Each structure stands twice: as structure tokens, then as C-alpha cells.
Amino acid sequence: MTWYSRQKRGRRRSQKSNFYMTYKAKKLKGLFGCPRGIGVNSRWFASSMATPTSSEPRVLTRTHFIGWSWSFASQGVQIIAQAGAFLLLARSLPVRDIGVFIGVGAVTSILTPFAAMGTANTLIKHVSRQHEELAERWNVAVSASFWFGLLASLFAGLACRLLLPAAVPSYAIMALVFADLLAWRWTQLISLTLQGLSEIDRKSQLEMLAVCARAGAALALFLLPGRLRTLTTWLAIYSGTGVLVAGLSMWRSVVRFGKPNLRRMPRAAELKEGFGFVLSPSTQTVNNDADKFLLAKLADLSATAVYGTAYKILSAAFVPVQALLTVTYPQFFRHGRHGIRHASRFAAACLPGALIYSLAAGVVLFCSAPFVVKILGPGYAATVSIVRWLSVLPVLKAVQLFCADSLTGADFQNLRVAVQGLVAVINILLNVILIPRHGWWGAVSATLISDTLLAFLLTACVVKLHNREQRSGEELAFPGS
């Protein structure tokens, strides 16, 4: 074979290979970008991210369904494992100890976003738009999670001591703060990183590993002899399991993303951008959890346990919608960079199915609430009434979160934070006024009022911005998008 023939054959093979790879890329390209087998720094991914999104949101794609299936499976496993773990804890510990666990957890959940200063969310925002920023954003997120996590732990310990009753032991506060803000936080960081990469399958697998480990910890406590089933034993098992899972997940992340540099602290501009992502989940968590630690402070730990149990049941019912929100979150940034109209249309395409499910879930919750007493025992009798009164929450939460993600995707994060912050303040004031007089019924009333108001205000903001952009014919988004 001559030199010219070999060169000609090589060019033909290269053309066939390029055609095949282009065909496979187009076939596999969907909501989450890069197909399997193409590296994370590929030019293909960058070019796909630079392509403007269609004005008509594509919702029912194959990749959408696969991602939703993984997320739904993960959320389902989490709920089943959490329900099983809680049932085992309820059978192993007194109601007051369960109240301690829920009360401290409510405070730490509010401060959890401060443990990374929003760097994980900014990672999702920038990596979903421009994949080449992964290495830099990963370094910043890990460093911020370590240093700000330590700082948030100190504040959480002081806040728990001031907000919770003196009956809550200090060692329980220290152990739960360490576990929630330092140990278990690392798995959340890696999970959000995988979400930014649109690897919903691996994110879901990591979440299932973490929740099954927690359930295993609860099972270990339940299998111990009765005299060893104490709050102290549970805290030791819970914290130890968190350290083990965090160590394994960090080892795997270092193998893939490289060893992080803890000296790479976020710059002032990065902290400013991330602070909006800190305030948003914080205010949202205040709306969800302020009533729990205020019940522990202003009422009693038994009422906190009963109310917290009802809220966990409602969270379980919201799993399919939460799975959809997990899959669509990076997409809101891709649609939103072209204006609020694109983001709101994408939300409007997703919302009908979520509302239909939420309505059906509310009806099922209302009808099946009496089974709680048969499962958990007579100490949780008040949970039946609480679940029935709050059965409308899935519908309100669906409207809130899709509208809120539309604002975030179009870089109206500050507006989202302002609305959620206003409602959070109203929620706290209502709880402070109503709980001392009416106990858990006051917390229920405050939750219904504040969640209805939040859904209305977020919807009004999206509709107003959409109409303004439509009239002006220009894309509405904050500078820097």
C-alpha cells in the first residue's frame, strides 16, 4: 500500500468516526448536555451551552424523564428510609428526646446554607452555563464549606443554647451541630456539584447512600438492649455514621475532581453573588422550620415532636414534585439567561403536572391521617389534626418553588430573597404571638397564612416581570447574567 493510499484510508476512517460521534452526540443530547463517553472539558459541551435555548421549553424529553426517574427513586428511597429511621427512633427513645432531636435540627437547618456561603449554588449556576469553570468553582466550594462550616457551627451552638429550653443538654447540641453542619454537609456539597454537572443518576446514588446510612444508624440503636437506648448512644452512632459517609464521599470526589485547595477562599465578588443563594434557602428554611424551634421554646418538646412528625409526613408526600425540581433546577439557569419570559414559560410547562399530583396527595393525606396513631402510638394523636389542616401545603409549595426558581434562573435572586425574607419575618411574628396561646394550633395557623402569602407574592412577581419584558421586547435580567 502506497503512502497516498494509507493517508486516504486514514482520512476516510476519521470522517466516519467524526460522523458517528456527531450522530451519537445529537441522539444523546438532551436536557443535561454531555453524553456519556465525552470528557467534562470537551468542546462539544461548551458549544452546546453556548447555543440559545428555544423559546418553547422542551419538557417531555427522554433525558428529562431519565433524570426525573433517578431523582424520584432517590427521593422515594430517602422518604422510606427516613420514615423507617424515625419509626425506629420513636420506638427507641422517649418523645422528649425526639423533641430535642427535631428542635436542634430545626436551628441547624436554618444555618446550613451559611456553611458554604452559597458557593455550591453558584457552582450549579456557572457550571450549568459554562462547564469549563468546574475546577475553579469546586475549589472555592470545598474551601468555603470547610472554613465557613466551622464558623457556622459556632453560631449554631450559641443559637441553640439561647433559643432552646434549658432542658436540652449541651452535649446533644454540640453533637448534632457537628453532625449536621460538618459531617453530613460534605455529602450535600458533592451532591450539589453532581447536580451542576447534570449527573442526576450519581447525585441520586450518593443521596441514597447517605440516607440508608442514617437508617442503618437508627436500626443499630433499635437493636441495642433497652438500657443502652439513650439519647447519648444515639448521638454517638449518628455522628460516627456521618463522619464515615463524609470520608468515603470526599475520597471519591478527590479521585474525580482532584485534591481541593483549602487556601482558595472565595473573593469578595463571589461572596456577594453567593450571599443571595445563602439568604434564599435560609429564609425558605425559616418559613419551614421556625415554628418547630419556637414550639420547643414557647410550648414544650412533646408538642415539637408531634408537629415535627406531621411535617415529615407532608414532606414525604412532596417527593415527586421535589424530584422534578431537582432535575429542572439547572435548566432554569439555561432558560433564564435569555430573560424571565423563557424561565417562566419553562415553569408554566412543568407546573400543571406538579399541581395535579399535589392536589391528589393532599386528598390522600387528609383521608389517611388517622393511620399515624396506629403506627406511632397514642402519643402522636394530635398529628392527625395537624396533617389534615396542612394537607394543602403540597399545592402551595409547588407554586412557590417553581415561581421562585424562575426568578433565580433569570438572575432575580435578590427579589426572591426579599419576598421570602418578608414572609419569614411575618411567619416568626405570627408564631411568637400564636404559639404561647394556642400551642401547635398556633403554629399550624402561622404556617397556613405565611405559605399562602408567599405563593401569592412570588406568583405576582413572576407575572409582573413577564408582562413588563413582553411589553418592552427586551430581556429582563440583572447585569452579569
PDB file of N, CA, C and O in Angstrom, residues 335-367:
ATOM      1  N   HIS A 335     -32.497  28.556  30.650  1.00  0.00           N
ATOM      2  CA  HIS A 335     -33.606  29.320  30.078  1.00  0.00           C
ATOM      3  C   HIS A 335     -33.574  30.761  30.571  1.00  0.00           C
ATOM      4  O   HIS A 335     -33.854  31.688  29.810  1.00  0.00           O
ATOM      5  N   GLY A 336     -33.227  30.955  31.826  1.00  0.00           N
ATOM      6  CA  GLY A 336     -33.298  32.287  32.419  1.00  0.00           C
ATOM      7  C   GLY A 336     -32.254  33.253  31.922  1.00  0.00           C
ATOM      8  O   GLY A 336     -32.439  34.474  32.034  1.00  0.00           O
ATOM      9  N   ARG A 337     -31.170  32.785  31.334  1.00  0.00           N
ATOM     10  CA  ARG A 337     -30.158  33.722  30.838  1.00  0.00           C
ATOM     11  C   ARG A 337     -30.671  34.506  29.640  1.00  0.00           C
ATOM     12  O   ARG A 337     -30.060  35.497  29.232  1.00  0.00           O
ATOM     13  N   HIS A 338     -31.787  34.075  29.056  1.00  0.00           N
ATOM     14  CA  HIS A 338     -32.416  34.797  27.949  1.00  0.00           C
ATOM     15  C   HIS A 338     -33.619  35.625  28.414  1.00  0.00           C
ATOM     16  O   HIS A 338     -34.368  36.128  27.585  1.00  0.00           O
ATOM     17  N   GLY A 339     -33.807  35.754  29.708  1.00  0.00           N
ATOM     18  CA  GLY A 339     -34.880  36.597  30.218  1.00  0.00           C
ATOM     19  C   GLY A 339     -35.896  35.827  31.033  1.00  0.00           C
ATOM     20  O   GLY A 339     -35.956  34.590  31.005  1.00  0.00           O
ATOM     21  N   ILE A 340     -36.710  36.566  31.767  1.00  0.00           N
ATOM     22  CA  ILE A 340     -37.697  35.972  32.656  1.00  0.00           C
ATOM     23  C   ILE A 340     -38.797  35.265  31.879  1.00  0.00           C
ATOM     24  O   ILE A 340     -39.402  34.307  32.369  1.00  0.00           O
ATOM     25  N   ARG A 341     -39.062  35.699  30.637  1.00  0.00           N
ATOM     26  CA  ARG A 341     -40.110  35.030  29.861  1.00  0.00           C
ATOM     27  C   ARG A 341     -39.767  33.570  29.593  1.00  0.00           C
ATOM     28  O   ARG A 341     -40.624  32.687  29.691  1.00  0.00           O
ATOM     29  N   HIS A 342     -38.523  33.315  29.238  1.00  0.00           N
ATOM     30  CA  HIS A 342     -38.111  31.941  28.957  1.00  0.00           C
ATOM     31  C   HIS A 342     -38.184  31.083  30.217  1.00  0.00           C
ATOM     32  O   HIS A 342     -38.639  29.943  30.179  1.00  0.00           O
ATOM     33  N   ALA A 343     -37.730  31.646  31.338  1.00  0.00           N
ATOM     34  CA  ALA A 343     -37.770  30.893  32.593  1.00  0.00           C
ATOM     35  C   ALA A 343     -39.200  30.638  33.045  1.00  0.00           C
ATOM     36  O   ALA A 343     -39.539  29.534  33.496  1.00  0.00           O
ATOM     37  N   SER A 344     -40.061  31.647  32.923  1.00  0.00           N
ATOM     38  CA  SER A 344     -41.446  31.484  33.385  1.00  0.00           C
ATOM     39  C   SER A 344     -42.231  30.535  32.476  1.00  0.00           C
ATOM     40  O   SER A 344     -43.095  29.782  32.950  1.00  0.00           O
ATOM     41  N   ARG A 345     -41.930  30.534  31.179  1.00  0.00           N
ATOM     42  CA  ARG A 345     -42.598  29.587  30.287  1.00  0.00           C
ATOM     43  C   ARG A 345     -42.183  28.157  30.614  1.00  0.00           C
ATOM     44  O   ARG A 345     -43.002  27.228  30.547  1.00  0.00           O
ATOM     45  N   PHE A 346     -40.913  27.991  30.932  1.00  0.00           N
ATOM     46  CA  PHE A 346     -40.446  26.667  31.322  1.00  0.00           C
ATOM     47  C   PHE A 346     -41.153  26.204  32.598  1.00  0.00           C
ATOM     48  O   PHE A 346     -41.568  25.052  32.714  1.00  0.00           O
ATOM     49  N   ALA A 347     -41.298  27.123  33.566  1.00  0.00           N
ATOM     50  CA  ALA A 347     -42.017  26.785  34.802  1.00  0.00           C
ATOM     51  C   ALA A 347     -43.476  26.464  34.515  1.00  0.00           C
ATOM     52  O   ALA A 347     -44.040  25.520  35.085  1.00  0.00           O
ATOM     53  N   ALA A 348     -44.103  27.254  33.634  1.00  0.00           N
ATOM     54  CA  ALA A 348     -45.513  27.022  33.310  1.00  0.00           C
ATOM     55  C   ALA A 348     -45.715  25.679  32.629  1.00  0.00           C
ATOM     56  O   ALA A 348     -46.780  25.056  32.768  1.00  0.00           O
ATOM     57  N   ALA A 349     -44.703  25.202  31.893  1.00  0.00           N
ATOM     58  CA  ALA A 349     -44.821  23.901  31.248  1.00  0.00           C
ATOM     59  C   ALA A 349     -44.708  22.757  32.247  1.00  0.00           C
ATOM     60  O   ALA A 349     -45.274  21.687  32.042  1.00  0.00           O
ATOM     61  N   CYS A 350     -43.956  22.987  33.333  1.00  0.00           N
ATOM     62  CA  CYS A 350     -43.763  21.935  34.341  1.00  0.00           C
ATOM     63  C   CYS A 350     -44.852  21.927  35.409  1.00  0.00           C
ATOM     64  O   CYS A 350     -45.131  20.887  36.020  1.00  0.00           O
ATOM     65  N   LEU A 351     -45.444  23.097  35.666  1.00  0.00           N
ATOM     66  CA  LEU A 351     -46.310  23.259  36.835  1.00  0.00           C
ATOM     67  C   LEU A 351     -47.616  22.469  36.803  1.00  0.00           C
ATOM     68  O   LEU A 351     -48.041  21.957  37.853  1.00  0.00           O
ATOM     69  N   PRO A 352     -48.320  22.348  35.676  1.00  0.00           N
ATOM     70  CA  PRO A 352     -49.622  21.646  35.716  1.00  0.00           C
ATOM     71  C   PRO A 352     -49.553  20.236  36.284  1.00  0.00           C
ATOM     72  O   PRO A 352     -50.370  19.852  37.124  1.00  0.00           O
ATOM     73  N   GLY A 353     -48.589  19.454  35.832  1.00  0.00           N
ATOM     74  CA  GLY A 353     -48.465  18.100  36.364  1.00  0.00           C
ATOM     75  C   GLY A 353     -48.166  18.089  37.850  1.00  0.00           C
ATOM     76  O   GLY A 353     -48.697  17.257  38.603  1.00  0.00           O
ATOM     77  N   ALA A 354     -47.319  19.025  38.288  1.00  0.00           N
ATOM     78  CA  ALA A 354     -46.995  19.114  39.715  1.00  0.00           C
ATOM     79  C   ALA A 354     -48.227  19.479  40.538  1.00  0.00           C
ATOM     80  O   ALA A 354     -48.429  18.951  41.638  1.00  0.00           O
ATOM     81  N   LEU A 355     -49.064  20.369  40.012  1.00  0.00           N
ATOM     82  CA  LEU A 355     -50.269  20.767  40.749  1.00  0.00           C
ATOM     83  C   LEU A 355     -51.286  19.632  40.821  1.00  0.00           C
ATOM     84  O   LEU A 355     -51.930  19.433  41.865  1.00  0.00           O
ATOM     85  N   ILE A 356     -51.439  18.900  39.744  1.00  0.00           N
ATOM     86  CA  ILE A 356     -52.382  17.776  39.758  1.00  0.00           C
ATOM     87  C   ILE A 356     -51.967  16.755  40.806  1.00  0.00           C
ATOM     88  O   ILE A 356     -52.784  16.257  41.596  1.00  0.00           O
ATOM     89  N   TYR A 357     -50.672  16.420  40.805  1.00  0.00           N
ATOM     90  CA  TYR A 357     -50.193  15.467  41.808  1.00  0.00           C
ATOM     91  C   TYR A 357     -50.378  16.015  43.224  1.00  0.00           C
ATOM     92  O   TYR A 357     -50.799  15.296  44.133  1.00  0.00           O
ATOM     93  N   SER A 358     -50.044  17.298  43.437  1.00  0.00           N
ATOM     94  CA  SER A 358     -50.120  17.881  44.774  1.00  0.00           C
ATOM     95  C   SER A 358     -51.554  17.869  45.302  1.00  0.00           C
ATOM     96  O   SER A 358     -51.784  17.625  46.495  1.00  0.00           O
ATOM     97  N   LEU A 359     -52.514  18.147  44.424  1.00  0.00           N
ATOM     98  CA  LEU A 359     -53.922  18.085  44.840  1.00  0.00           C
ATOM     99  C   LEU A 359     -54.302  16.666  45.255  1.00  0.00           C
ATOM    100  O   LEU A 359     -54.959  16.464  46.296  1.00  0.00           O
ATOM    101  N   ALA A 360     -53.908  15.695  44.458  1.00  0.00           N
ATOM    102  CA  ALA A 360     -54.215  14.299  44.794  1.00  0.00           C
ATOM    103  C   ALA A 360     -53.532  13.890  46.095  1.00  0.00           C
ATOM    104  O   ALA A 360     -54.123  13.201  46.944  1.00  0.00           O
ATOM    105  N   ALA A 361     -52.289  14.328  46.284  1.00  0.00           N
ATOM    106  CA  ALA A 361     -51.570  13.995  47.513  1.00  0.00           C
ATOM    107  C   ALA A 361     -52.245  14.607  48.727  1.00  0.00           C
ATOM    108  O   ALA A 361     -52.333  13.972  49.795  1.00  0.00           O
ATOM    109  N   GLY A 362     -52.760  15.832  48.589  1.00  0.00           N
ATOM    110  CA  GLY A 362     -53.461  16.467  49.698  1.00  0.00           C
ATOM    111  C   GLY A 362     -54.710  15.694  50.110  1.00  0.00           C
ATOM    112  O   GLY A 362     -55.000  15.539  51.297  1.00  0.00           O
ATOM    113  N   VAL A 363     -55.445  15.205  49.124  1.00  0.00           N
ATOM    114  CA  VAL A 363     -56.648  14.421  49.423  1.00  0.00           C
ATOM    115  C   VAL A 363     -56.282  13.120  50.143  1.00  0.00           C
ATOM    116  O   VAL A 363     -56.926  12.722  51.132  1.00  0.00           O
ATOM    117  N   VAL A 364     -55.234  12.456  49.658  1.00  0.00           N
ATOM    118  CA  VAL A 364     -54.805  11.205  50.291  1.00  0.00           C
ATOM    119  C   VAL A 364     -54.342  11.455  51.723  1.00  0.00           C
ATOM    120  O   VAL A 364     -54.652  10.674  52.644  1.00  0.00           O
ATOM    121  N   LEU A 365     -53.587  12.531  51.938  1.00  0.00           N
ATOM    122  CA  LEU A 365     -53.134  12.860  53.296  1.00  0.00           C
ATOM    123  C   LEU A 365     -54.306  13.095  54.238  1.00  0.00           C
ATOM    124  O   LEU A 365     -54.309  12.632  55.379  1.00  0.00           O
ATOM    125  N   PHE A 366     -55.300  13.825  53.767  1.00  0.00           N
ATOM    126  CA  PHE A 366     -56.454  14.138  54.615  1.00  0.00           C
ATOM    127  C   PHE A 366     -57.188  12.857  55.014  1.00  0.00           C
ATOM    128  O   PHE A 366     -57.626  12.705  56.162  1.00  0.00           O
ATOM    129  N   CYS A 367     -57.332  11.938  54.069  1.00  0.00           N
ATOM    130  CA  CYS A 367     -58.108  10.723  54.336  1.00  0.00           C
ATOM    131  C   CYS A 367     -57.333   9.690  55.152  1.00  0.00           C
ATOM    132  O   CYS A 367     -57.938   8.927  55.929  1.00  0.00           O
TER     133      CYS A 367
END
